[in-house]
XYZ file of C-alpha atoms in Angstrom:
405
model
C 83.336 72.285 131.936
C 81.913 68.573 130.784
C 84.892 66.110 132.174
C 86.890 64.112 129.533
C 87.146 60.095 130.386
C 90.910 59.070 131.083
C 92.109 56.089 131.905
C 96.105 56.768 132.525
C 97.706 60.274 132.585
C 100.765 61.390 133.329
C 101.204 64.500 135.264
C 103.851 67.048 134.961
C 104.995 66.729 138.787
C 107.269 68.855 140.780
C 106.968 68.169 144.057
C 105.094 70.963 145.555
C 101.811 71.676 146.497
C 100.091 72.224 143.288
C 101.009 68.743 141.615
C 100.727 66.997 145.234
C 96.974 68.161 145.399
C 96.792 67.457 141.436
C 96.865 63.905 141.758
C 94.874 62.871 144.284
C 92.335 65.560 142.367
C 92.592 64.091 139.359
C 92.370 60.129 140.380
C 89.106 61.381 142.702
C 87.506 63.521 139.605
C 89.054 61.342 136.345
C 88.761 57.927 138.280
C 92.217 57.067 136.383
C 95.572 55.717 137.094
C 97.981 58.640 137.708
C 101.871 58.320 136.325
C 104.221 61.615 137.679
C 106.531 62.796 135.754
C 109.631 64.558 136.662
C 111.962 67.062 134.430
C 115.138 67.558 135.390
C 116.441 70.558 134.292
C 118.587 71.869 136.557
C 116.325 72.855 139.562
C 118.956 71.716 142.442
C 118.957 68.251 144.252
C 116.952 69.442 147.329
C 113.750 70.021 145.224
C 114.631 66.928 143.705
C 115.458 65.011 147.181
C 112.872 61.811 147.730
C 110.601 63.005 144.689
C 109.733 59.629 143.680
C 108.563 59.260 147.181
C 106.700 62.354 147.093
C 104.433 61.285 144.341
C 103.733 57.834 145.299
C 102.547 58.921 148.526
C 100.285 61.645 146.582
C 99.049 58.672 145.063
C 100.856 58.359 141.719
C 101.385 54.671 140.643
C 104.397 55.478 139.107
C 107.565 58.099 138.876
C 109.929 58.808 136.272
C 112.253 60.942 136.403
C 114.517 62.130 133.419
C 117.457 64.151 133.386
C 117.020 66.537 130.886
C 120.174 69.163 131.712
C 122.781 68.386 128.801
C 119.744 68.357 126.040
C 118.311 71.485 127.511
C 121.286 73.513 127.157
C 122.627 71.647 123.804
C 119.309 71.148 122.169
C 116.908 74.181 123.059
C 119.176 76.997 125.080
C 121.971 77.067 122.666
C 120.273 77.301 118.995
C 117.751 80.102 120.651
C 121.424 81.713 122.102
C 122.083 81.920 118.668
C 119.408 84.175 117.537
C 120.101 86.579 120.252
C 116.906 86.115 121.365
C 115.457 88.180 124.056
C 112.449 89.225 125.352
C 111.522 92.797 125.459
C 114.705 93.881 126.058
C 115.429 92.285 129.010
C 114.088 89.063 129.953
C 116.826 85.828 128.522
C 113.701 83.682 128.314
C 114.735 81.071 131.198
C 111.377 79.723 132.008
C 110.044 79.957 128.325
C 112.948 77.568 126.991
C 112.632 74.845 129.371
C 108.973 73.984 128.815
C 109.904 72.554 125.533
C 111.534 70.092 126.394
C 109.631 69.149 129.600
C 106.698 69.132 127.409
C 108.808 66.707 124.830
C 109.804 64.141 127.458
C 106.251 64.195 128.927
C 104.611 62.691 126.078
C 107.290 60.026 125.281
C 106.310 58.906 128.998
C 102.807 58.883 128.008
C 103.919 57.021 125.042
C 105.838 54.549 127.340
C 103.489 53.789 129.522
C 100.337 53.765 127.304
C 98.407 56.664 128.926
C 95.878 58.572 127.356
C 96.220 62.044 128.316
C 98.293 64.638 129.622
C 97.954 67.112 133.096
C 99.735 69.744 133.857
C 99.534 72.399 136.830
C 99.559 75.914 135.171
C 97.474 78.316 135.927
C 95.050 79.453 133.834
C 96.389 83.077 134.416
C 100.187 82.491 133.117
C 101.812 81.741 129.632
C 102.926 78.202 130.757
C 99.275 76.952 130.077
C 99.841 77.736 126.391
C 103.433 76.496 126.024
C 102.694 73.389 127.419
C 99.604 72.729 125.657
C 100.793 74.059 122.556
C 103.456 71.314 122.644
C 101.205 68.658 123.380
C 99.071 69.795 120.144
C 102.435 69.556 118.314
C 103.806 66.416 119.106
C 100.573 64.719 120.400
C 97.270 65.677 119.157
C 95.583 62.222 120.276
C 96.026 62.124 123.606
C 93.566 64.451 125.734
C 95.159 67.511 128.415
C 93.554 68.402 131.699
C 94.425 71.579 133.533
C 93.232 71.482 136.783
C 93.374 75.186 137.807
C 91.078 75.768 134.907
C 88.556 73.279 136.416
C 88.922 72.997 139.969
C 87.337 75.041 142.824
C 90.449 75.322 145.142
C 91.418 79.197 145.003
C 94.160 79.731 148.020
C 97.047 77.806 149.756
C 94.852 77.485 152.191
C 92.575 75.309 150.728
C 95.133 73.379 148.982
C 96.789 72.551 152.524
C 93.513 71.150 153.753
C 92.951 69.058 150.692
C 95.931 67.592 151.471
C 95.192 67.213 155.072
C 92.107 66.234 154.567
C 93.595 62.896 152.875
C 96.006 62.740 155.300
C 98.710 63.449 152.152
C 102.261 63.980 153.500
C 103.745 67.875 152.162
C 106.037 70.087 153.026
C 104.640 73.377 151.854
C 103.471 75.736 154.283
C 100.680 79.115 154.128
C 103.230 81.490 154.982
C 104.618 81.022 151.143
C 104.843 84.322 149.797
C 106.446 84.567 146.464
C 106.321 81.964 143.111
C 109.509 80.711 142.370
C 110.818 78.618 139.093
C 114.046 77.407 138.672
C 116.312 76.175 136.172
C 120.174 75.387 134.963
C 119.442 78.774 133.032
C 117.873 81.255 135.382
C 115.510 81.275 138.536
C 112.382 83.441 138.808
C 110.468 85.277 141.392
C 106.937 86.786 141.395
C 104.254 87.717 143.787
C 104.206 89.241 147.652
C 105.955 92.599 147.179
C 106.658 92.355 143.576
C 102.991 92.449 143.091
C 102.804 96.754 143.361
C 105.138 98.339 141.039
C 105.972 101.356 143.644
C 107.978 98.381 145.701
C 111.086 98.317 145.451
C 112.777 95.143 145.612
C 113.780 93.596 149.067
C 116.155 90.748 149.641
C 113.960 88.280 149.494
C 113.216 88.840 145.797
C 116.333 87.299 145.071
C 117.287 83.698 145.935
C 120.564 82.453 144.068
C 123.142 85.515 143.027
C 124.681 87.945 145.745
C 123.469 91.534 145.901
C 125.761 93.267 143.692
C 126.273 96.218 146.204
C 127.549 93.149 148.533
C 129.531 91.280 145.866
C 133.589 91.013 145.906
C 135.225 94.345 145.272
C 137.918 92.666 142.970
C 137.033 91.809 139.916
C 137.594 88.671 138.042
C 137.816 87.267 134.623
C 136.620 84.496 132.847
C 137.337 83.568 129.296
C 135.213 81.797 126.899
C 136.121 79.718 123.567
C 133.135 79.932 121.020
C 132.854 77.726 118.031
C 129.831 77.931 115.443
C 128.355 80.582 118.069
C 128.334 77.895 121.376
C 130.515 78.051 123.948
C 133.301 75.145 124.247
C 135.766 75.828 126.823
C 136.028 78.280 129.988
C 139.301 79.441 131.275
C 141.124 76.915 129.175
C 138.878 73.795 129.748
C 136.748 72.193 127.428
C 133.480 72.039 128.791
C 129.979 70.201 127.910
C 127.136 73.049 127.371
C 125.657 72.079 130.542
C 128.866 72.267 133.027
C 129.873 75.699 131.012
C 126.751 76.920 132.246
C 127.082 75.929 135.649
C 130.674 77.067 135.876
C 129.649 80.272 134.667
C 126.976 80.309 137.263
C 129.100 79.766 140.149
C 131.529 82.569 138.938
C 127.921 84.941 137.659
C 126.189 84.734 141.188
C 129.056 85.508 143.021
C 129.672 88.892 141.659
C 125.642 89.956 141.680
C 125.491 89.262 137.631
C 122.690 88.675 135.907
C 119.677 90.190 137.901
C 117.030 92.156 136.034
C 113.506 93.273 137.574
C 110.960 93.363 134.521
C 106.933 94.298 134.226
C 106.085 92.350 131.022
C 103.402 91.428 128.838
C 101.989 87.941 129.022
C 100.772 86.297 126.278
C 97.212 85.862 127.432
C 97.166 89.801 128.011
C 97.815 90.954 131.491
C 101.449 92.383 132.406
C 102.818 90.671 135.426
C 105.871 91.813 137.424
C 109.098 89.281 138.045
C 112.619 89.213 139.298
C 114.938 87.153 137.127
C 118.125 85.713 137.999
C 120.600 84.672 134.716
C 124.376 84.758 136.151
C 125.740 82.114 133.722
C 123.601 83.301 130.992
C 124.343 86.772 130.885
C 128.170 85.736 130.755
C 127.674 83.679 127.548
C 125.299 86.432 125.824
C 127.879 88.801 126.332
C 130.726 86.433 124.822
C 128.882 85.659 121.867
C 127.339 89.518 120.919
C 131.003 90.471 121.509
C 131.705 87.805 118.913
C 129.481 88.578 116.460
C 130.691 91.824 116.772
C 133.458 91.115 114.703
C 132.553 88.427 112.262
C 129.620 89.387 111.283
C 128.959 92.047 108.618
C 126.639 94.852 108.929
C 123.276 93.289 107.074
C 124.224 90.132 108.226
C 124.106 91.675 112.001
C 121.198 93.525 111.185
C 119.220 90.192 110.043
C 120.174 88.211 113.156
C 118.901 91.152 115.835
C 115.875 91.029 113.750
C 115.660 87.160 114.145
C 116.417 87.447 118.032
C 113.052 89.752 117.717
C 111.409 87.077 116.436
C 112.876 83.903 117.900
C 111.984 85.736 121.535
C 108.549 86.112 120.530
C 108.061 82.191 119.669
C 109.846 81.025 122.524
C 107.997 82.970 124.701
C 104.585 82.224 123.123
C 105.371 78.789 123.442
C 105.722 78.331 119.571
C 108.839 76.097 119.565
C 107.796 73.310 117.544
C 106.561 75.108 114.536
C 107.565 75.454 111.011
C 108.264 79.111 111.254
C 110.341 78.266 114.627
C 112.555 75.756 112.825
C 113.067 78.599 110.056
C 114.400 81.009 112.354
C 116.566 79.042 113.956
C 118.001 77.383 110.894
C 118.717 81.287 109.626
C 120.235 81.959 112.922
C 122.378 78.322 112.819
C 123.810 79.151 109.213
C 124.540 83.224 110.358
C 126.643 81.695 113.679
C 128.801 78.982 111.136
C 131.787 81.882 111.365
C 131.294 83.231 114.645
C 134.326 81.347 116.181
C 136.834 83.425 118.677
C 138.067 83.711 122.569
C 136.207 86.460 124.669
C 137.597 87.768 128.154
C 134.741 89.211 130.257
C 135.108 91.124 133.411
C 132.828 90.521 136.297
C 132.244 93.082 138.952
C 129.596 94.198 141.171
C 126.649 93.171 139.249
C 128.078 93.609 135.154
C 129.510 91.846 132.834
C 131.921 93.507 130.411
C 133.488 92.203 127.562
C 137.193 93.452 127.977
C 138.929 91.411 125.411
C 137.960 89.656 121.942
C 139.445 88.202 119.157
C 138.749 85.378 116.088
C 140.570 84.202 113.252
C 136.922 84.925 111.113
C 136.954 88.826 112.813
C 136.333 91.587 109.634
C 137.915 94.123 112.096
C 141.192 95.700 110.414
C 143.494 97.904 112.445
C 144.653 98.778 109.355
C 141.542 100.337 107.398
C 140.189 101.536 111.039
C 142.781 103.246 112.175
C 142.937 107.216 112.628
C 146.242 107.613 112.363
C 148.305 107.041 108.950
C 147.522 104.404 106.696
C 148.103 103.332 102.925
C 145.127 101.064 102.395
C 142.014 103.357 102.588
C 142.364 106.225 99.682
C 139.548 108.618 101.959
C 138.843 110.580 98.410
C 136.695 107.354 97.319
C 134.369 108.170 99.992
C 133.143 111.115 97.825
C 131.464 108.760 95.151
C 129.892 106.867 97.701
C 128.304 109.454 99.340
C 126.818 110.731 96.481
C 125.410 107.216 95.261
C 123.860 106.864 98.938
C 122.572 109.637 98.993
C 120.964 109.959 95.286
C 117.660 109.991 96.286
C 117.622 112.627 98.751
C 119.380 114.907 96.406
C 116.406 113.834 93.572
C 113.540 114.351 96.092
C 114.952 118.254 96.644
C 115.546 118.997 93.371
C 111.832 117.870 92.504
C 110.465 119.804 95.559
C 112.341 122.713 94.296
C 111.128 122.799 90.851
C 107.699 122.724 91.652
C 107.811 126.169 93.804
């Protein structure tokens, strides 16, 4: 592949052994200035600890680092919330809904500091390659993207520890690294070493953040969440900002085993990998907002949003966040969650997380109408016209079959 010329990029940097062989790689192949940049999403202060000081001694010139937590959650988390979007089933799109945003505040750095093109350090196996890059095409068509694993000859840890060594490059990664491991304010991910066959079952070390539910408290406890406009405002009584809901709700998630799922999924470039995903907080707040929708919204209107959470979980995941058809869904979904205001109680214990309580001034749910005992509202012979209306063309299609015998 015929090299690009750079003069400045800024690199997606994270502190581990990847991005600290990417830039010496890329000032020793590009002959360019290398700027680091650092997301902050939620990843936990000790992979955060002396970053700055990680990438200088790589041999960035520069490191910014931009807290990105409350805009995450607000800004990209909470309007795909709203669509109910998730991914096969299963997966509540952690990973996929961060890039966005990383890949957003990378290229106003690049803007900032006048570079020319962007790096990143996915592999050229994985969907991040295409969510990143398809951001960059979105919001910054001019500047140029490397991606070193697509161009560089270093295949194992191994060789990536020598590289390092070799330039007497300061890291703390070690060979004996077994599994892949992303974190976030919304989830944390593991792939690789065991994971890898399908036969294994999972082991302890597939899971690094919430308690083994077979090991979690045997009382349960109860949380309760305010939604407004289908976002959560306040936990047990106190008003919270998106991002410390979410970490409050993590705390109380990963203590009682919640939120774990073990997936084989398709990738967008083909291939079906195999992760373990980790969602306390998240799978709290899905809960309290289906059970909310539950009763505001009618049946078609219900029926339209699961079909946009089909959608929206495709685009997220495909990395197709800043497109026109994107913006659509979400708008639909914004507009469908205007009414879906009420108080949820949810019951954690030993890996769930129940809805046990719900209410809202908007709710369609009458005792009165549903009830089975005695009522005066519902006259039950009107359901005889109905039925015969709905069913109209069932009756027509047998009478037509039976003429023609």
């Amino acid at each position: 592949m015929s090299k690009v010329n750079v003069n400045k990029v800024v690199v997606a940097y994270s502190g581990g052994l990847d991005t600290s062989v990417i830039i010496p790689w890329l000032k020793e192949n590009y002959d360019c200035e290398v700027v680091a940049f650092v997301a902050d999403v939620g990843q936990g202060y000790y992979e955060l600890e002396g970053i700055e000081a990680k990438a200088i001694a790589s041999g960035a010139s520069e490191c910014y680092v931009m807290d990105l937590k409350e805009e995450m959650v607000a800004q990209y988390i909470n309007p795909t919330l709203k669509t109910g979007a998730c991914y096969e089933g299963k997966y509540l799109l952690g990973t996929s809904m961060a890039r966005p945003i990383i890949a957003k505040a990378q290229v106003e750095v690049a803007r900032k500091v006048g570079a020319d093109a962007l790096c990143h350090g996915c592999t050229g196996k994985g969907n991040d390659q295409v969510r990143f890059e398809g951001a960059f095409a979105a919001l910054a068509p001019d500047l140029k993207v490397i991606a070193p694993w697509r161009e560089w000859d270093l295949v194992s840890r191994e060789e990536c520890l020598d590289y390092l060594e070799e330039r007497n490059i300061p890291c703390s990664a070690s060979i004996t690294k077994i599994y892949s491991r992303d974190a976030n304010a919304w989830h944390l991910s593991t792939e690789g070493g065991v994971l890898e066959d399908t036969w294994n079952a999972t082991n302890a070390d597939c899971w690094a953040w919430t308690v083994d539910p077979e090991q979690a408290p045997n009382e349960a406890e109860y949380v309760t969440l305010k939604v407004e406009k289908g976002e959560v405002v306040a936990v047990d009584g106190e008003a919270m900002t998106p991002y410390n809901a979410l970490v409050y709700l993590n705390e109380k998630g990963a203590k009682h085993g919640v939120g774990r799922i073990d997936i084989v999924e398709n990738r967008l470039v083909g291939m079906k990998s195999r992760g373990c995903y980790e969602t306390p907080g998240g799978t709290i707040i899905m809960e309290a907002l289906r059970s909310v929708e539950q009763l505001v919204l009618d049946k078609t209107s219900f029926e339209f949003r699961e079909e946009l959470g089909v959608k929206a979980a495709q685009l997220v995941y495909d990395g197709r966040w800043f497109t026109p058809l994107c913006n659509s869904v979400l708008a639909a979904a914004e507009e469908l969650a205007k009414d879906v205001n009420g108080e949820v109680v949810i019951k954690l214990y030993k890996g769930q997380a129940m809805a046990t309580q719900k209410r809202s001034d908007n709710s369609l749910y009458s005792e009165e109408f549903a009830t089975f005992g005695a009522d005066e509202v519902y006259d039950q012979s009107h359901a005889d016209g109905f039925i015969r209306l709905y069913s109209l063309p069932s009756r027509i299609r047998a009478l037509n079959a039976a003429n023609k015998k």
